[in-house]
Coordinates of N, CA and C in Angstrom, one line a residue:
X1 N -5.0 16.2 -15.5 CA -3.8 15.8 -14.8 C -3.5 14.3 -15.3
X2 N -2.2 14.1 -15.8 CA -1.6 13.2 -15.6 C -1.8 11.8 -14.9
X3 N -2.8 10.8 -14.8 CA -2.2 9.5 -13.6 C -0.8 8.5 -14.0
X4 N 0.0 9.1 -13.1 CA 1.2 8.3 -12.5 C 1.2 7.6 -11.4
X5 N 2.2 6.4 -11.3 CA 2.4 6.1 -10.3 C 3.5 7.0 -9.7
X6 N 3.3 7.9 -8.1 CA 4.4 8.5 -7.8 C 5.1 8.2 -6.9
X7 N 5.1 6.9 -6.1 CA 5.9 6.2 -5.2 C 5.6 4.7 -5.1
X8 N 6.0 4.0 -4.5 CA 6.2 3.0 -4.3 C 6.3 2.5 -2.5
X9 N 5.2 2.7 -1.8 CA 5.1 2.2 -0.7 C 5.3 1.0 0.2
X10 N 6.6 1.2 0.9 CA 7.4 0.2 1.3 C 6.9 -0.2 3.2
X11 N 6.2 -1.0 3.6 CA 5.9 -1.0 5.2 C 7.4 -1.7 5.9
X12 N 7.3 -1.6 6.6 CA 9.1 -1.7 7.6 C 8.7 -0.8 9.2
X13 N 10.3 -1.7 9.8 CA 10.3 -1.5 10.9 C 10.9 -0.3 11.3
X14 N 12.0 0.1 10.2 CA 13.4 1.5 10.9 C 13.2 1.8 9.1
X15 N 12.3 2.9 9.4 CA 12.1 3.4 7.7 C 14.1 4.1 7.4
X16 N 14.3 4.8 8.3 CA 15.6 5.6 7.5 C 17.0 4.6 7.5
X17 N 17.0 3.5 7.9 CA 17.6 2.2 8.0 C 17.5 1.4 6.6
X18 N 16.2 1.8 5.9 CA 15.7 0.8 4.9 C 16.6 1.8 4.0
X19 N 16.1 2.8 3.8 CA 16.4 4.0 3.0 C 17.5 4.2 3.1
X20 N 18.4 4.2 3.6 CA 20.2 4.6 3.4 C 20.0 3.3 2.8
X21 N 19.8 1.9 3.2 CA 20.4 0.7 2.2 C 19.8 0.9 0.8
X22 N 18.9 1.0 0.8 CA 18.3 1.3 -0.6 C 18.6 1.9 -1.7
X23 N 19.5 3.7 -0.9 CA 19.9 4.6 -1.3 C 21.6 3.9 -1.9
X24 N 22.1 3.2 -1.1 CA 23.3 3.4 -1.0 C 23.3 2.2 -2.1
X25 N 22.3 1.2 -2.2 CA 22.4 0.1 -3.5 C 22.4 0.9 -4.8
X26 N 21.5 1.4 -4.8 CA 21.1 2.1 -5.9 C 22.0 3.5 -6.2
X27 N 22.7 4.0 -5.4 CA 23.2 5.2 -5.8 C 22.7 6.3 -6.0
X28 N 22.1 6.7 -4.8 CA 20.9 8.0 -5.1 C 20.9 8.4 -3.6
X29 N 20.0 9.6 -3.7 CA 19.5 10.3 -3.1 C 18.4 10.1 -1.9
X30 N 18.7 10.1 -0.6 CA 17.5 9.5 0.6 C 17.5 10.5 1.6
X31 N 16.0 10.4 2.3 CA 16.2 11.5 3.4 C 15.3 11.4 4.4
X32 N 15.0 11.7 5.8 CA 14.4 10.7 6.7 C 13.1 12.1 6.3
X33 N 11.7 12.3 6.5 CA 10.5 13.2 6.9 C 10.6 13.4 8.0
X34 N 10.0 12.4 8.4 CA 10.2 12.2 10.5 C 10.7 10.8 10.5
X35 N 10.1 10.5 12.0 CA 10.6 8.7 12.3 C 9.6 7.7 12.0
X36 N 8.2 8.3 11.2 CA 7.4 7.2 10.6 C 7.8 7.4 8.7
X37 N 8.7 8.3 8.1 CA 8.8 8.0 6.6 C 10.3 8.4 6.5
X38 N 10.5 7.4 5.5 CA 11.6 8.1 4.8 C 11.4 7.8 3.0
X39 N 12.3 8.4 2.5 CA 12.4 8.4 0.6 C 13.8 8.1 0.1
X40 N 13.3 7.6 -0.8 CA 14.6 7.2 -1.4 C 14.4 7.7 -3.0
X41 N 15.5 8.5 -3.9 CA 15.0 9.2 -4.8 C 15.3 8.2 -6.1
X42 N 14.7 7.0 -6.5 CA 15.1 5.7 -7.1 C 14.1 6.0 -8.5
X43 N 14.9 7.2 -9.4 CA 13.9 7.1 -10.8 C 13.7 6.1 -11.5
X44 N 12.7 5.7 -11.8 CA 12.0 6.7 -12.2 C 10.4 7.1 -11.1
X45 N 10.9 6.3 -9.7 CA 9.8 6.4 -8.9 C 10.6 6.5 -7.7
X46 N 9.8 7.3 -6.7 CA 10.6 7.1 -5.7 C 10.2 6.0 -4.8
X47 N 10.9 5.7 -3.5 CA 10.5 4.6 -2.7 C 10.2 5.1 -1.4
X48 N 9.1 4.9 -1.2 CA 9.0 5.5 0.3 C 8.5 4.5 1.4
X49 N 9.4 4.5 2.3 CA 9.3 3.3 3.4 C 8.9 3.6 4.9
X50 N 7.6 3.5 5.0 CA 6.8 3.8 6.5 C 6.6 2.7 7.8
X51 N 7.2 3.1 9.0 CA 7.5 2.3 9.9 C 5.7 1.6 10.1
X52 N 6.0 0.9 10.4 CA 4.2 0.3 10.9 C 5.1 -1.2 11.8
X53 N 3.6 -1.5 13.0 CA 4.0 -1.7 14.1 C 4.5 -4.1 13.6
X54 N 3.5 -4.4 12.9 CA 3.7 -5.4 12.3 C 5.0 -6.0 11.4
X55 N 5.3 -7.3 12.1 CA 6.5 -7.6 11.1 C 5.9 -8.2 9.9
X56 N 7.1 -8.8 8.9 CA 6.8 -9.1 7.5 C 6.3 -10.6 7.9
X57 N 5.0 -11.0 7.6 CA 4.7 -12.1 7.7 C 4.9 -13.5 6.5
X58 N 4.5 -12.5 5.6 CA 4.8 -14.0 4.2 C 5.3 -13.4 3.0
X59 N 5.5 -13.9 2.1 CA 6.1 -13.6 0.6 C 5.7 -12.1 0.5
X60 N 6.2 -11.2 -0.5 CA 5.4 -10.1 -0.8 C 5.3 -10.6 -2.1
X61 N 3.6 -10.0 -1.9 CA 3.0 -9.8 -3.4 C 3.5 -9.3 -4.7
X62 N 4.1 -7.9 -4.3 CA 4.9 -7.5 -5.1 C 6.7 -7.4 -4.5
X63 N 7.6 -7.0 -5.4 CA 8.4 -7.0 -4.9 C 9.4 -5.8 -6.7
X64 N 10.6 -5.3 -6.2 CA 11.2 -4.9 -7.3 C 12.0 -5.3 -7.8
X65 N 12.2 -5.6 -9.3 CA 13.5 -6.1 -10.1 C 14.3 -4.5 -10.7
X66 N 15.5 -5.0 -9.9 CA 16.2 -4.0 -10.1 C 17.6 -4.4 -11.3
X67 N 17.4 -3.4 -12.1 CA 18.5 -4.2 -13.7 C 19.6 -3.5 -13.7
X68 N 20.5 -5.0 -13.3 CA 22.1 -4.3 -13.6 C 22.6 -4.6 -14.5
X69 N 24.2 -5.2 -14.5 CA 25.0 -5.2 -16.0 C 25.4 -6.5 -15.2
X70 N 25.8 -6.9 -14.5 CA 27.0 -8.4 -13.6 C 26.1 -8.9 -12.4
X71 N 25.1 -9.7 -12.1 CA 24.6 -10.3 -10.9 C 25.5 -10.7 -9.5
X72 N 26.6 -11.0 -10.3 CA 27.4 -11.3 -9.0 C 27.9 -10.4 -8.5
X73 N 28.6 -8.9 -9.4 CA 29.0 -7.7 -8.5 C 27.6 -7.1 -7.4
X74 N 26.6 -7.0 -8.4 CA 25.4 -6.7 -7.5 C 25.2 -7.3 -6.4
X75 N 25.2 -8.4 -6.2 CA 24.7 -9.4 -5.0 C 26.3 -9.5 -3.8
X76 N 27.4 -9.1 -4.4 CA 28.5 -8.8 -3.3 C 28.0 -8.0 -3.0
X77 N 27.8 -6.7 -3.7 CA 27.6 -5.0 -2.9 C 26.7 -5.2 -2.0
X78 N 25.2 -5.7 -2.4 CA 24.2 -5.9 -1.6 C 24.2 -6.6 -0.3
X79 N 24.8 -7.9 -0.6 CA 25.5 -8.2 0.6 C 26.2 -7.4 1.8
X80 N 27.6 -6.5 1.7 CA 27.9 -5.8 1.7 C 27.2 -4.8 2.7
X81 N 25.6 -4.6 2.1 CA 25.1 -3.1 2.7 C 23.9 -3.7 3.2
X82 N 24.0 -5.2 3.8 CA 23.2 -6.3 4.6 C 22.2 -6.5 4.1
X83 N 21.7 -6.6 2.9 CA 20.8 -7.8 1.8 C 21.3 -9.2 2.3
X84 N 20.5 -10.0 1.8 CA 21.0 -11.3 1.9 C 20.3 -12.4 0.4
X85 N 21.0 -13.5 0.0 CA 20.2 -14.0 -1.4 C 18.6 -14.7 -0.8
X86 N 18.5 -14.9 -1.4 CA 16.8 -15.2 -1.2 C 17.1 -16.8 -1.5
X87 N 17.8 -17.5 -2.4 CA 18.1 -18.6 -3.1 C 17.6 -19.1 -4.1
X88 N 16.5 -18.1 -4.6 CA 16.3 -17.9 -6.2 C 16.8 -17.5 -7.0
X89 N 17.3 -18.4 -7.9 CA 18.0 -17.4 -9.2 C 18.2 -18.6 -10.7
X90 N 17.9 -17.8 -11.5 CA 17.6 -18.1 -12.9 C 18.6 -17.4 -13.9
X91 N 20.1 -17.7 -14.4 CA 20.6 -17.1 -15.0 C 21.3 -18.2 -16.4
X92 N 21.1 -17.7 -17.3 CA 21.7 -18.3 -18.8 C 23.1 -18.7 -18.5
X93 N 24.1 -19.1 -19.9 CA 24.9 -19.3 -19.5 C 25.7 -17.6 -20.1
X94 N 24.9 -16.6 -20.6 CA 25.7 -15.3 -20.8 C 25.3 -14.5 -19.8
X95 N 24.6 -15.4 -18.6 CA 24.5 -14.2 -17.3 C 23.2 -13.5 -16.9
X96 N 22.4 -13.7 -18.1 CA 21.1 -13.2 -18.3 C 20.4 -13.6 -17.7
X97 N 19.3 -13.0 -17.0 CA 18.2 -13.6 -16.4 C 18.4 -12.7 -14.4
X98 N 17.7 -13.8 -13.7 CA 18.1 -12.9 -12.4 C 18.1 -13.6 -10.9
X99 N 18.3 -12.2 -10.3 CA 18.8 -13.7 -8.9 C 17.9 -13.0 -7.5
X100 N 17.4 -13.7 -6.3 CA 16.4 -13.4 -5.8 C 16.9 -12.6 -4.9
X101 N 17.1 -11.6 -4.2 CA 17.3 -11.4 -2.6 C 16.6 -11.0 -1.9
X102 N 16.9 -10.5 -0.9 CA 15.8 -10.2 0.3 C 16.8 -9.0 1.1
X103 N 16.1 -8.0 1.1 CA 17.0 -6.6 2.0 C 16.5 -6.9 3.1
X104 N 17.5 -5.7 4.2 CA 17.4 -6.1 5.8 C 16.5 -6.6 6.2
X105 N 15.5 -6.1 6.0 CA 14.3 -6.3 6.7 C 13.1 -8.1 6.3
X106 N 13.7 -8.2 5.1 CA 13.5 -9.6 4.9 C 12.6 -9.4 3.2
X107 N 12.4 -7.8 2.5 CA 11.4 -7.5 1.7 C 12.3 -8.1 0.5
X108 N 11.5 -9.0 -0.8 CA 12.2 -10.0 -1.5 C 12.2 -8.6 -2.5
X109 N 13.3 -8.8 -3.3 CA 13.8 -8.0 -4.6 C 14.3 -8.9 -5.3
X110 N 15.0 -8.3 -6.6 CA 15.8 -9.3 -7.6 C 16.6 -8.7 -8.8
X111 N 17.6 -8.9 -8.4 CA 18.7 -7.9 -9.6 C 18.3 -9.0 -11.0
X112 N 18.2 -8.5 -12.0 CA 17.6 -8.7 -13.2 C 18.6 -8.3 -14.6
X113 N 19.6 -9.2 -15.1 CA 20.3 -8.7 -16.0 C 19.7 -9.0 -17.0
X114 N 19.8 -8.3 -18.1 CA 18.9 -8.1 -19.5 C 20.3 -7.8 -20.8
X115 N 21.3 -7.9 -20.5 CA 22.4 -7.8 -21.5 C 22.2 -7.8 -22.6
X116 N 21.4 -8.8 -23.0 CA 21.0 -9.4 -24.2 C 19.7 -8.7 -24.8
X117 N 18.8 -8.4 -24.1 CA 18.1 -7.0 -24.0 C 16.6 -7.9 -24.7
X118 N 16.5 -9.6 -24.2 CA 15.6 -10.4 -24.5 C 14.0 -9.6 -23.8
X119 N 14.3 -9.7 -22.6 CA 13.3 -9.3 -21.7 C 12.6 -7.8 -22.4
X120 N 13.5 -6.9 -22.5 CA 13.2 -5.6 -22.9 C 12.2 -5.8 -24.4
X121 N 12.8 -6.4 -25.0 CA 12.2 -6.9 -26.3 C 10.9 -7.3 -26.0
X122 N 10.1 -8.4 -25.4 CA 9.7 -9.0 -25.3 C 8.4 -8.1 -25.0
X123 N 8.7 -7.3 -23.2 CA 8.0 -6.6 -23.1 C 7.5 -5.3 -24.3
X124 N 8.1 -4.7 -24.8 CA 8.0 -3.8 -25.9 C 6.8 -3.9 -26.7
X125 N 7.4 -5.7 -27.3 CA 6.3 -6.3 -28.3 C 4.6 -6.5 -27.8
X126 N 4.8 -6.5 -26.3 CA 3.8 -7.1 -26.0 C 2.4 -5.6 -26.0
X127 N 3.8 -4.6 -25.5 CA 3.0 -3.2 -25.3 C 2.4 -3.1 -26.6
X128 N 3.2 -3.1 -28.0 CA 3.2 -2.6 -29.0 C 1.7 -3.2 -29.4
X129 N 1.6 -5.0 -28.9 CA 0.6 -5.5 -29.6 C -0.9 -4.7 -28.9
X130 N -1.0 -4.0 -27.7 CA -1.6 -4.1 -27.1 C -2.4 -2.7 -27.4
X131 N -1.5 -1.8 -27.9 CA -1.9 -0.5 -28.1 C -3.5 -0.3 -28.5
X132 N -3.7 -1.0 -29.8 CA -4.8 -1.0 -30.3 C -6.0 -0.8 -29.4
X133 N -5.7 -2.4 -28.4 CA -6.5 -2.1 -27.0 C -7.1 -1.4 -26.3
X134 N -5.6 -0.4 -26.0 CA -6.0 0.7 -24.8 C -7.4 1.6 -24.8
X135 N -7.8 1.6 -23.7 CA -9.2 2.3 -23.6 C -9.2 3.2 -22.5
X136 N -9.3 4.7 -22.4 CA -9.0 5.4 -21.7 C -10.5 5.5 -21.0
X137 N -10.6 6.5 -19.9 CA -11.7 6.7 -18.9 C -12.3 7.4 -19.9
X138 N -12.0 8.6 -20.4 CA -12.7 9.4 -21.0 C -13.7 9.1 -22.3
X139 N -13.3 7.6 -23.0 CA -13.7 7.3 -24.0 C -14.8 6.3 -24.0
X140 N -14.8 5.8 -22.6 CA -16.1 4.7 -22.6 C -16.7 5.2 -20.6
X141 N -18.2 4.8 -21.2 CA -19.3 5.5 -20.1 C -19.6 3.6 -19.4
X142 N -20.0 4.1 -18.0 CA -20.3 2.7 -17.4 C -21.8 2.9 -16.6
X143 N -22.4 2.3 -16.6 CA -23.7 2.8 -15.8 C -23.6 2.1 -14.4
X144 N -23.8 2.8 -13.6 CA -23.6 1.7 -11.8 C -25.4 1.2 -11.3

């Protein structure tokens, strides 16, 4: 079998609240399970957002860069569907680069334009140099 990642687990307070905004940024597909999960159908992974009783206490560790084409049309829409900016943002003077927000709930994201297609590049090269590297489970034994 395959190891993928096959979601992306999101903690929150009104999972089907997160998931329509989510859905409705992104342009896709969401649907509630019950009243502790909802999904959001956000390829190439989906998002799934489970109520739990704790609020958001500090930065997230992780967080997603979502890549569009215009940061400012992004960040009105998001606005719009009650995002708010975070007050991070790093953009060239062709727009490139990205800007920070934070959805309802306060979870940090960042629309991420690549126009220029530097970032994409970059990463690519880095994979390409890396290949050599890779070492699968099957290929190396560990003794415990």
């Amino acid at each position: 079998m395959r190891v993928r990642i096959q979601e992306i687990m999101i903690d929150c307070h009104n999972p089907a609240t997160l998931a329509r905004f989510w859905a409705d940024l992104m342009k896709c597909r969401w649907g509630s399970i019950d009243e502790r999960l909802a999904v959001v159908e956000a390829e190439p992974v989906r998002l799934t957002f489970q109520r739990v009783p704790e609020s958001k206490q500090v930065k997230n560790r992780l967080h997603l860069d979502v890549q569009v084409a215009d940061a400012d049309e992004a960040c009105a829409r998001a606005i719009d569907l009650g995002a708010q900016r975070s007050g991070q943002q790093q953009l060239d003077d062709a727009s490139n680069g990205y800007v920070g927000m934070l959805d309802p709930e306060g979870n940090e994201f960042c629309f991420v334009v690549d126009n220029a297609g530097g970032w994409e590049q970059l990463a690519t090269e880095a994979l390409a140099q890396n290949d050599s590297r890779t070492v699968t489970a099957s290929s190396t034994s560990r003794t415990l």
